[in-house]
Coordinates of C-alpha atoms in Angstrom, one line a residue:
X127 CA 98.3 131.0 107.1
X128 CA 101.9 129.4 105.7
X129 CA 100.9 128.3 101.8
X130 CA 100.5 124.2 101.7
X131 CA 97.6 124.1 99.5
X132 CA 99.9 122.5 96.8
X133 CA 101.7 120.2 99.2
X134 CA 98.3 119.0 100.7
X135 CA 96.9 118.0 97.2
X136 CA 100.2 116.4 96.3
X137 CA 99.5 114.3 99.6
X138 CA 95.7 114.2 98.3
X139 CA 96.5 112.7 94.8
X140 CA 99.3 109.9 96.0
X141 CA 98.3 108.8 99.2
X142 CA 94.5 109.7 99.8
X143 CA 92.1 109.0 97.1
X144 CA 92.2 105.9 95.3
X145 CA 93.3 105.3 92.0
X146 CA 91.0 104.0 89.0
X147 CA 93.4 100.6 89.4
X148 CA 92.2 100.6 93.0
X149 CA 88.6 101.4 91.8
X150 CA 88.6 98.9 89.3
X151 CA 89.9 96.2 91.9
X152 CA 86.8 96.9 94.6
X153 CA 84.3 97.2 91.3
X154 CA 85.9 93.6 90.4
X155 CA 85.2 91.9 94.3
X156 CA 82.0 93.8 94.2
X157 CA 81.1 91.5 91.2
X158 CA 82.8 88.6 92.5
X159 CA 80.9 88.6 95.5
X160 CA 77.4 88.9 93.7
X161 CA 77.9 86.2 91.5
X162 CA 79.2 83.9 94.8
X163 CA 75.6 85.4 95.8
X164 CA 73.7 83.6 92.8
X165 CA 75.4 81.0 92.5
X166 CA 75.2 80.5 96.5
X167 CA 71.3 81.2 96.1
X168 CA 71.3 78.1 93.3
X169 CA 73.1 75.6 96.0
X170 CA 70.9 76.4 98.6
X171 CA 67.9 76.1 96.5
X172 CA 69.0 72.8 94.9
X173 CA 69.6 71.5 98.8
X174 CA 66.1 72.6 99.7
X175 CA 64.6 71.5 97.0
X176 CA 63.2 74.9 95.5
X177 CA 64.0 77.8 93.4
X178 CA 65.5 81.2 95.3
X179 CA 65.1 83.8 92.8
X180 CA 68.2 86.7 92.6
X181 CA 67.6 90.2 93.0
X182 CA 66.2 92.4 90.5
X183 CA 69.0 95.2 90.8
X184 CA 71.8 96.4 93.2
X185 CA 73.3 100.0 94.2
X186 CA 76.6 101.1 95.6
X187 CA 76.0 102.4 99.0
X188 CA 78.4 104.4 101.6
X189 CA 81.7 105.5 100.9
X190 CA 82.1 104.1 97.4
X191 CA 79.4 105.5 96.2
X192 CA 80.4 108.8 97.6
X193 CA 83.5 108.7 96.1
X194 CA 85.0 109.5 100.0
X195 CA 86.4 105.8 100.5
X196 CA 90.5 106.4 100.7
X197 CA 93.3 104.0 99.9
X198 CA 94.1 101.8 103.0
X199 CA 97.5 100.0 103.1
X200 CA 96.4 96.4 104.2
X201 CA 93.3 96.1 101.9
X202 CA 91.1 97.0 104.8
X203 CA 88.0 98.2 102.5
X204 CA 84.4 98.3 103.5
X205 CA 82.4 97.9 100.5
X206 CA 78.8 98.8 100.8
X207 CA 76.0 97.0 98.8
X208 CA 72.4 97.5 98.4
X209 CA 70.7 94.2 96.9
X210 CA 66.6 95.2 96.2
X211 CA 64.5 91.9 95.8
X212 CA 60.8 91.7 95.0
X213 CA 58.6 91.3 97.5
X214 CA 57.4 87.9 97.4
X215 CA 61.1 87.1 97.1
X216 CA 62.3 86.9 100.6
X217 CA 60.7 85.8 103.4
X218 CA 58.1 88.0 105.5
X219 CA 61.1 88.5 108.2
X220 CA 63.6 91.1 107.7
X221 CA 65.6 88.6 110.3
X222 CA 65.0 85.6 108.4
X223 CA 65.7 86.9 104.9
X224 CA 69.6 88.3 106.2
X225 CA 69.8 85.0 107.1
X226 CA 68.6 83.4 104.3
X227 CA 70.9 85.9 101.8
X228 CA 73.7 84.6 104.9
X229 CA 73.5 81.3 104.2
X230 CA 73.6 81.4 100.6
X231 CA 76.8 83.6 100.5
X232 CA 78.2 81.0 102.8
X233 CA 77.3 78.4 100.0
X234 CA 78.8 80.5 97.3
X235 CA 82.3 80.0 98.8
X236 CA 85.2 82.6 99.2
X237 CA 88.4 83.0 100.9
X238 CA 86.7 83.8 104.4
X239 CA 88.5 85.2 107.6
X240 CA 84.9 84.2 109.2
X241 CA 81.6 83.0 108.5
X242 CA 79.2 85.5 106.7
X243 CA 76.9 87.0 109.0
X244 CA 73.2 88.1 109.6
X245 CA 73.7 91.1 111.7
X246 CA 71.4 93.7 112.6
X247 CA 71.5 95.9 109.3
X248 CA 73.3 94.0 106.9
X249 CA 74.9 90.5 105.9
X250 CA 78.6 91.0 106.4
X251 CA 81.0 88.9 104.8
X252 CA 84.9 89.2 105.9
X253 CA 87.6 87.9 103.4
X254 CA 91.2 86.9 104.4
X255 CA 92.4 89.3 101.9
X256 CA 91.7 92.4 103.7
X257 CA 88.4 93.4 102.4
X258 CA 84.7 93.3 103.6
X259 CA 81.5 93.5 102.4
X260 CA 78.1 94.5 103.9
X261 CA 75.3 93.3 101.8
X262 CA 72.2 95.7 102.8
X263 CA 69.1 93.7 101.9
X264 CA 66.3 95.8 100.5
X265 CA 62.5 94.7 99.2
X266 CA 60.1 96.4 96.6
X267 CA 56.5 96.3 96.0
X268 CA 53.9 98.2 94.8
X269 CA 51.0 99.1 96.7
X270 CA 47.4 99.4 96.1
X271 CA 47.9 102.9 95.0
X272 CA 50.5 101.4 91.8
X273 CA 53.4 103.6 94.1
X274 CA 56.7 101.8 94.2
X275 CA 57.5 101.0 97.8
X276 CA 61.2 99.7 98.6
X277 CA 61.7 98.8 102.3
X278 CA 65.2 97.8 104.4
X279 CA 65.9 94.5 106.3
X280 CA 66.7 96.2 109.6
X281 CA 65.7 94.9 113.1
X282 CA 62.4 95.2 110.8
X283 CA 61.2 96.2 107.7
X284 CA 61.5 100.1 107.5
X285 CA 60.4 101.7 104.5
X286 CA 64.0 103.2 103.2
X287 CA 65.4 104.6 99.7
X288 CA 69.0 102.5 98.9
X289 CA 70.4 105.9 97.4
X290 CA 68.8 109.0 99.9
X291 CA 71.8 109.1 101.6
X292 CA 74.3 109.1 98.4
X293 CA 71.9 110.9 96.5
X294 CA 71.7 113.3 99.5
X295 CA 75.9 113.4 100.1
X296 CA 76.8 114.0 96.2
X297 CA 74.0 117.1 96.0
X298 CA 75.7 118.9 99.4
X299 CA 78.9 118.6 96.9
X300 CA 77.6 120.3 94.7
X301 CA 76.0 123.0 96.4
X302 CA 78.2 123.7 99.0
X303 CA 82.1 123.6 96.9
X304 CA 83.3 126.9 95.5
X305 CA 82.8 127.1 91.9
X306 CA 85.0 128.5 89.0
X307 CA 81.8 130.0 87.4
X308 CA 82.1 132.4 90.5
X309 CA 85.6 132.7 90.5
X310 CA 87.2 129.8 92.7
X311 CA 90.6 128.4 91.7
X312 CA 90.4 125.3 93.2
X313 CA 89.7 121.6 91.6
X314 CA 86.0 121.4 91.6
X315 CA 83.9 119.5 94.8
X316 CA 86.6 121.0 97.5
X317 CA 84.0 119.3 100.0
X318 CA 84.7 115.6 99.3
X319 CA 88.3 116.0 99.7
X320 CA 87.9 117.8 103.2
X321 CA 85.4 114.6 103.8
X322 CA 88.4 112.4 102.5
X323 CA 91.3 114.4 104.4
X324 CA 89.7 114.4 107.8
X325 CA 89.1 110.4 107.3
X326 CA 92.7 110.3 107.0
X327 CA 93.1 112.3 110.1
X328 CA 90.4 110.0 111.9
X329 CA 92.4 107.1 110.8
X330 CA 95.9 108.3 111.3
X331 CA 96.3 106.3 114.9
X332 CA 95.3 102.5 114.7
X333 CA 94.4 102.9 118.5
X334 CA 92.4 106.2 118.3
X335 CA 89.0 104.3 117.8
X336 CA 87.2 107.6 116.2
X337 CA 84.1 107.9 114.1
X338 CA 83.0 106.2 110.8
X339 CA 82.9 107.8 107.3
X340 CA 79.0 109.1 107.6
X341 CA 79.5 110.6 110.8
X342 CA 82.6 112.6 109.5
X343 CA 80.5 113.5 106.4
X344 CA 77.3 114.2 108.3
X345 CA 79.9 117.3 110.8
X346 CA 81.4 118.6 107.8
X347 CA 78.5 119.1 105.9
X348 CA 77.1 120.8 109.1
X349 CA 80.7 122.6 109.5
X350 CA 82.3 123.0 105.9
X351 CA 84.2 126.2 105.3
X352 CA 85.0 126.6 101.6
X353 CA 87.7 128.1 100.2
X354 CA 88.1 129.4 97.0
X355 CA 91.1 129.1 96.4
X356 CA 93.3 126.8 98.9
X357 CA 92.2 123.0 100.4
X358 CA 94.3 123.5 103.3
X359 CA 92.6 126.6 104.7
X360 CA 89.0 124.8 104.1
X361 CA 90.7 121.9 105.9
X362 CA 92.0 124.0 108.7
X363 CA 88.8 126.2 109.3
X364 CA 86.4 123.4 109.0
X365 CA 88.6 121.4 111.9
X366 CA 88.2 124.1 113.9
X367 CA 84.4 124.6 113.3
X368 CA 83.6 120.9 114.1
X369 CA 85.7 121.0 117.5
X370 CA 83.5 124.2 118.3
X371 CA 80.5 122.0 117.5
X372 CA 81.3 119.3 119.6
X373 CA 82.3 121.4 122.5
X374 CA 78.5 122.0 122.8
X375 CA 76.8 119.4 121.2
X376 CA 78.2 115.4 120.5
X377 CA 74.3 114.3 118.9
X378 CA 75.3 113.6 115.2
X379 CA 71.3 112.7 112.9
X380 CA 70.7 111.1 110.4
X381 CA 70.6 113.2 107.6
X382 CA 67.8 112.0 105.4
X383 CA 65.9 111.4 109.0
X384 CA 66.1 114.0 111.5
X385 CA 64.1 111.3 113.9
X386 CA 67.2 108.6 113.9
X387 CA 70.3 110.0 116.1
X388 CA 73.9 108.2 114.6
X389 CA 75.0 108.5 117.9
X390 CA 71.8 106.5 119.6
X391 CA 74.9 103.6 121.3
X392 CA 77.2 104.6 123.5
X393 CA 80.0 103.1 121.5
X394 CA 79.1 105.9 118.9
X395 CA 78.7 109.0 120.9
X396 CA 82.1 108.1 122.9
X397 CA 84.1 108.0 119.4
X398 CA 82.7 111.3 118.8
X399 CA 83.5 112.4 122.0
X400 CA 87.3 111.2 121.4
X401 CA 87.0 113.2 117.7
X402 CA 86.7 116.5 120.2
X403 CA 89.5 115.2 122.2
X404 CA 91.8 114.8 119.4
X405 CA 90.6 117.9 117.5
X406 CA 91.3 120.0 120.4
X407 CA 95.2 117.7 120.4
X408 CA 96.2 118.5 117.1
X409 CA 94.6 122.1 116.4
X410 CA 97.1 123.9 118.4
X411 CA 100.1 121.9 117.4
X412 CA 99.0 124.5 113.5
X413 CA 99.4 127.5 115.4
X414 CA 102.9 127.7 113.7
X415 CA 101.2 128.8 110.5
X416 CA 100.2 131.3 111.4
X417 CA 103.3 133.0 113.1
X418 CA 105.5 135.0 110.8
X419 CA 108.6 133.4 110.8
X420 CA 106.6 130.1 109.8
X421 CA 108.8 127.5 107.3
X422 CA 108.2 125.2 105.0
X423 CA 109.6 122.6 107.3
X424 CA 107.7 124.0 110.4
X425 CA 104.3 123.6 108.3
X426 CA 105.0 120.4 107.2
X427 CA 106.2 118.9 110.7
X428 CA 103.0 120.5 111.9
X429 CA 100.6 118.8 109.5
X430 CA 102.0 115.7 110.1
X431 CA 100.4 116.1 113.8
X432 CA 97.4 115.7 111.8
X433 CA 98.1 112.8 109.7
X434 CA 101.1 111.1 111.4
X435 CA 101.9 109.8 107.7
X436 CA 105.3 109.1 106.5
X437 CA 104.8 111.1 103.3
X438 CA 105.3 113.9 105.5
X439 CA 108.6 112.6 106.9
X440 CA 109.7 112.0 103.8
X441 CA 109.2 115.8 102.8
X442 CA 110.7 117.0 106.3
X443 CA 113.9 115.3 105.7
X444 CA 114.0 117.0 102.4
X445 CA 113.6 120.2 103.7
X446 CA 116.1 120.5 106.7
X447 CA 119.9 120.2 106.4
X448 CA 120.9 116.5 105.5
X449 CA 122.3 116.6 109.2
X450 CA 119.6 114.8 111.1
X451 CA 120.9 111.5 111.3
X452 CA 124.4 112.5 113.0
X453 CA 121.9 114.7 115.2
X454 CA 124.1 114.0 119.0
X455 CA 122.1 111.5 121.5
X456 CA 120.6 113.6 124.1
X457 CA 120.8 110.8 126.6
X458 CA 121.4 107.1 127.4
X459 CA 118.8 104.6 126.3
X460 CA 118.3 102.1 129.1
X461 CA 114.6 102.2 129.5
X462 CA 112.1 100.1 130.9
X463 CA 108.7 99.0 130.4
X464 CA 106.2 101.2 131.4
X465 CA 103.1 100.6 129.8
X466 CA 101.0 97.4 130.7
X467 CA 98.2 97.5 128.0
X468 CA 101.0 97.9 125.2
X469 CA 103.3 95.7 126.1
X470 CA 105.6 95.6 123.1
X471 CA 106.1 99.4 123.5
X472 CA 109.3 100.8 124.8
X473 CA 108.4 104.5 126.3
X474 CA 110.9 107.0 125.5
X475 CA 111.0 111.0 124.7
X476 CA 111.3 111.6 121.1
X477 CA 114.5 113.8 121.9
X478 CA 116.0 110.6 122.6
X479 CA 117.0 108.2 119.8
X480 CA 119.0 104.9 119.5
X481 CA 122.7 105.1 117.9
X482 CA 122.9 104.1 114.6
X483 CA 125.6 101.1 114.9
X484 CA 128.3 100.2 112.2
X485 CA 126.7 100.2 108.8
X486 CA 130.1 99.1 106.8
X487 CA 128.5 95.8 106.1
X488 CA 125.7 97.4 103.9
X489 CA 125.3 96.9 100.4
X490 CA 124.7 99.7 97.9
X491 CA 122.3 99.7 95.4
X492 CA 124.1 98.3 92.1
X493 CA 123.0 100.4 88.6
X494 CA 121.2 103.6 87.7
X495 CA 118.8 105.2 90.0
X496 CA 116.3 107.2 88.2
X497 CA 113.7 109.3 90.2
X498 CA 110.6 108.4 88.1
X499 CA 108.0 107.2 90.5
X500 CA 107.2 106.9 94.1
X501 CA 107.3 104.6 96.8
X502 CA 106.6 104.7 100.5
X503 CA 106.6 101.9 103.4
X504 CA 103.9 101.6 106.0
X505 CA 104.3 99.1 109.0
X506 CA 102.3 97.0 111.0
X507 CA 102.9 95.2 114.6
X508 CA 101.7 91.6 115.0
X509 CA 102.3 88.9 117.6
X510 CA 101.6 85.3 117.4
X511 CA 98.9 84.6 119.5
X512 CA 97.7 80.5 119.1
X513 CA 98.1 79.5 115.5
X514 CA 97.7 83.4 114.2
X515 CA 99.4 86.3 114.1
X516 CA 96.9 89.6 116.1
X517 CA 97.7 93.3 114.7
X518 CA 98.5 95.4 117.7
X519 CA 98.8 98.7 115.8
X520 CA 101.1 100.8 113.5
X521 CA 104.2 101.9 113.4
X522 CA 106.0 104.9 112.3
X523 CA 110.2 105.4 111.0
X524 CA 112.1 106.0 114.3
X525 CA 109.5 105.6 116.6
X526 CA 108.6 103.6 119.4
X527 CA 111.0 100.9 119.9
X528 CA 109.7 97.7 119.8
X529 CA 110.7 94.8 121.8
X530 CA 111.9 91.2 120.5
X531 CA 109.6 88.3 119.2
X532 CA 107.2 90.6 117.8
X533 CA 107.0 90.8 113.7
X534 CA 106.9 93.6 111.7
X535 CA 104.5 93.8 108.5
X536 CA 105.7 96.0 105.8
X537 CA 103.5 97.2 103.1
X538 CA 105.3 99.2 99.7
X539 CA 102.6 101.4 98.0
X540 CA 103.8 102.8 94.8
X541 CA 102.4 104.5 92.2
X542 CA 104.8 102.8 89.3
X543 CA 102.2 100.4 87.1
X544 CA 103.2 97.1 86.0
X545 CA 105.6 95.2 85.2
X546 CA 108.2 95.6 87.7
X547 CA 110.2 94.5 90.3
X548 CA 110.5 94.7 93.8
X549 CA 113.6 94.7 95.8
X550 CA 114.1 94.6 99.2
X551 CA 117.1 95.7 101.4
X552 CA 117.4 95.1 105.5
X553 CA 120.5 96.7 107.6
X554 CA 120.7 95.3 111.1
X555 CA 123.2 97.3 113.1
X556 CA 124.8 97.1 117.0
X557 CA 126.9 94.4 118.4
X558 CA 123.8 92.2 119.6
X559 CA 123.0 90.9 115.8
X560 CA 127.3 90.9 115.6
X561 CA 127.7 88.8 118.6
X562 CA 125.7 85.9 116.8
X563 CA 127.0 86.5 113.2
X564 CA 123.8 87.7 111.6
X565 CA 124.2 91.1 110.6
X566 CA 122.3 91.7 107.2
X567 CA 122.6 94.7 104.5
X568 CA 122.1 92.6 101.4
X569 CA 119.5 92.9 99.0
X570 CA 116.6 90.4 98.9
X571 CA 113.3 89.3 96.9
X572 CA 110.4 89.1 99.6
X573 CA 109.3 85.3 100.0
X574 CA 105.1 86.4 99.8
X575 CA 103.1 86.3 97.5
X576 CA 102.7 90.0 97.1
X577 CA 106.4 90.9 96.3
X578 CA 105.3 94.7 98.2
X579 CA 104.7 92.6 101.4
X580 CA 107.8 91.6 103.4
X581 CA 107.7 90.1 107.0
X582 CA 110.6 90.6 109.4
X583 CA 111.3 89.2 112.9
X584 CA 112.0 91.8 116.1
X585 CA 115.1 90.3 117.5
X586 CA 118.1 92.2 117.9
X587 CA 118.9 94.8 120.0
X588 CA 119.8 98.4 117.8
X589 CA 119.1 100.3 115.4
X590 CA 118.1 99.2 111.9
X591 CA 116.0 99.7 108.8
X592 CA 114.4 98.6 105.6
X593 CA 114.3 100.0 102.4
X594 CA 112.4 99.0 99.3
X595 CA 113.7 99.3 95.9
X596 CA 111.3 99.5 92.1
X597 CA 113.1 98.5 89.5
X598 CA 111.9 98.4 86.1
X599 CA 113.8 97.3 82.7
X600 CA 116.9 97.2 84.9
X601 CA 117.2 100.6 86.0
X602 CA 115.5 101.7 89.7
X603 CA 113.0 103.8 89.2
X604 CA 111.7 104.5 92.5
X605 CA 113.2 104.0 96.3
X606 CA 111.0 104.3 100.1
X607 CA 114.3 105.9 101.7
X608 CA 115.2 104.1 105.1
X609 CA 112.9 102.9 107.4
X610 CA 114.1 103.0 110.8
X611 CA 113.0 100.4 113.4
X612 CA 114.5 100.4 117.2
X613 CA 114.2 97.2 118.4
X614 CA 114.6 96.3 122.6
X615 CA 116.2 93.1 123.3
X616 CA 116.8 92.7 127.6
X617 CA 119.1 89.6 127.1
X618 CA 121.0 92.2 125.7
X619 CA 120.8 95.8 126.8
X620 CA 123.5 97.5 125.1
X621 CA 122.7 99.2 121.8
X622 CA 126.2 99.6 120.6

């Protein structure tokens, strides 16, 4: 199998795990959001005319405590949180007390998207900046015997230990990832990456709808395949033993409780279902590495089936002769619409690309360019439905082609720290954006608040792209590369 065991941690270390800034940040609205709990606790309390007492202690829970929760491009992190109370604390029903631990985070105030709510296992609490939290409520008593009892705030009280299934997760770790003591070469718990690396994969399609992080971690504990001395033929060999799983069995339990099947809804067991689907997509499409005349550039094109990520773009066009964007156009690009449920999506074949219009008006980048960091560009589709903008999915470099009066969100994740700047560049090419006198290739500070989030209006038919510049102490430091976005316009139907 072709060698990418370096390439895959390189992926791994920059674009996978989080960083301890990005630690530090969910550890900070972890805190944040239980002091909104006391103080939310003291407001209700004072309304009702009585003292709510905090809880005694909290734990982590789910993927941040497993260390398997990966970096996400618009903040989108679930943080769990166990809070135990005493007994006598909360109310005799597990339905009342969510409620009651609802109502006082309501009180407490925050930057909501919605209300917080009492759902069926957890208080949940959405925040406009991206994140959420799910506030598990526990209680804990001792019984006649002097044992310590601590109970969960399900549909009912169920007697339940906050940390089984971390405790549970981190020991399979352990156990199960090659050691150097016995002669492995690889960094130490090779498990929680493959946990980690097939997250990204489940994630790698906004519209894929696949399993959640304990499922994942509950089939390759079942299915790991260690290696000791390459991730990418762990990763590799445990894909293939999970598909060959679910081809004869989609149940996924509990763990820490045989009795309680994760796939008990049908929501659940279909996402697994789609996990065999897509598993038995992209498995195939690595035959290549193991042919003889396999490439670098082959390998990497083929794990980018997996992880449809533009670090792996970026490497491909590294690799291959600097030819590919005067590759010829295959064929003409008058198109039609031809999918109903995603209506902003031009179909095409991916052997057929727009032209790449007149580019003389662009700017180039004044001053030194240094290669000391990274920086790559992830994009999102929205459209303004009622006073808010909806997010209809992703979008990749020279992809689908996207029709007008949609708006494109554009995230810069770097690895550069502090201070710097961010500089934005936009060339709009063809004759549509020429006809009106608006063709762009300047360079540009973005307008948010975040200065590595810019917004941009689909309008103009053609061929363009974005590129986003760090700049530190006057000299750029780091650069995305272009961005190409096709753009559909039927008041005008001519790309060039």
């Amino acid at each position: 199998m072709f060698d990418m065991h370096e390439t895959m941690n390189q992926f791994y270390k920059d674009y996978v795990r989080l960083n301890e800034e990005e630690k530090r940040k969910l550890a900070g609205y972890r805190d944040t959001n239980l002091k909104r709990l006391k103080f939310g606790l003291d407001k209700l309390g004072e309304e009702n005319d009585t003292v709510y007492p905090y809880y005694q202690y909290y734990r982590n829970q789910g993927s941040y405590a497993m260390h398997t929760l990966n970096q996400h491009p618009e903040n989108d992190y679930d943080i769990d949180i166990a809070i135990v109370f005493k007994k006598d604390d909360l109310l005799s029903s597990a339905l009342d007390s969510r409620k009651r631990i609802a109502d006082a985070l309501k009180k407490g105030g925050g930057n909501f998207s919605k209300e917080p709510e009492a759902r069926t296992n957890a208080v949940t609490v959405w925040y406009k900046e991206g994140y959420h939290i799910d506030f598990a409520i526990y209680r804990e008593y001792e019984n006649e015997y002097g044992i310590t009892n601590v109970e969960h705030a399900g549909p009912e009280w169920t007697p339940r230990d906050p940390m089984e299934i971390t405790n549970w997760f981190n020991q399979r770790v352990k156990d199960k990832s090659p050691s150097k003591e016995y002669g492995a070469t690889v960094k130490p718990d090779q498990m929680r990456r493959i946990v980690r690396l097939l997250k990204m994969f489940t994630k790698s399609q906004y519209s894929w709808r696949l399993p959640g992080g304990l499922i994942v971690s509950v089939l390759v504990d079942e299915c790991y395949q260690p290696n000791q001395h390459r991730d990418d033929v762990s990763l590799y060999n445990t894909m293939v033993a999970i598909r060959n799983r679910l081809l004869f069995n989609t149940e996924v339990r509990n763990p820490v409780d045989s009795q309680q099947l994760l796939t008990d809804k049908m929501k659940h067991k279909k996402r697994v279902e789609r996990l065999r689907e897509r598993l038995n997509f992209v498995i195939p499409k690595l035959d290549v590495l193991f042919e003889n005349d396999c490439t670098e550039s082959k390998a990497r094109k083929a794990w980018n089936w997996v992880f449809n990520h533009t670090f792996w773009d970026e490497v491909i066009e590294e690799t291959e002769s600097a030819s590919s964007e005067t590759s010829p156009v295959t064929a003409s690009i008058v198109q039609r619409m031809q999918d109903t449920k995603n209506e902003y999506v031009l179909t095409k074949p991916r052997s057929i690309q727009p032209l790449l219009g007149d580019i003389s008006h662009q700017q180039q980048m004044p001053g030194i360019f240094r290669k000391r960091f990274k920086v790559r560009l992830d994009a999102f589709i929205y459209k303004v439905v009622g006073s808010s903008k909806k997010k209809f999915g992703g979008l990749n470099s020279d992809g689908r082609t996207i029709r007008n009066n949609f708006w494109l969100k554009f995230i810069a994740n770097t690895n550069a720290r502090p201070p710097y700047e961010v500089i934005w560049q936009v060339v709009n090419t063809g004759k549509h954006a020429e006809s009106v006198g608006d063709k762009r290739g300047g360079f540009f500070q973005s307008i948010t608040s975040n200065p590595l989030i810019h917004w941009e209006h689909s309008q103009y038919t053609g061929k363009h792209w974005i590129e986003c510049f760090i700049v530190k102490d006057g000299v750029c430091v780091a650069r995305s590369g272009r961005f190409y976005v096709n753009i559909y316009n039927p008041s005008f139907p001519h790309w060039l």
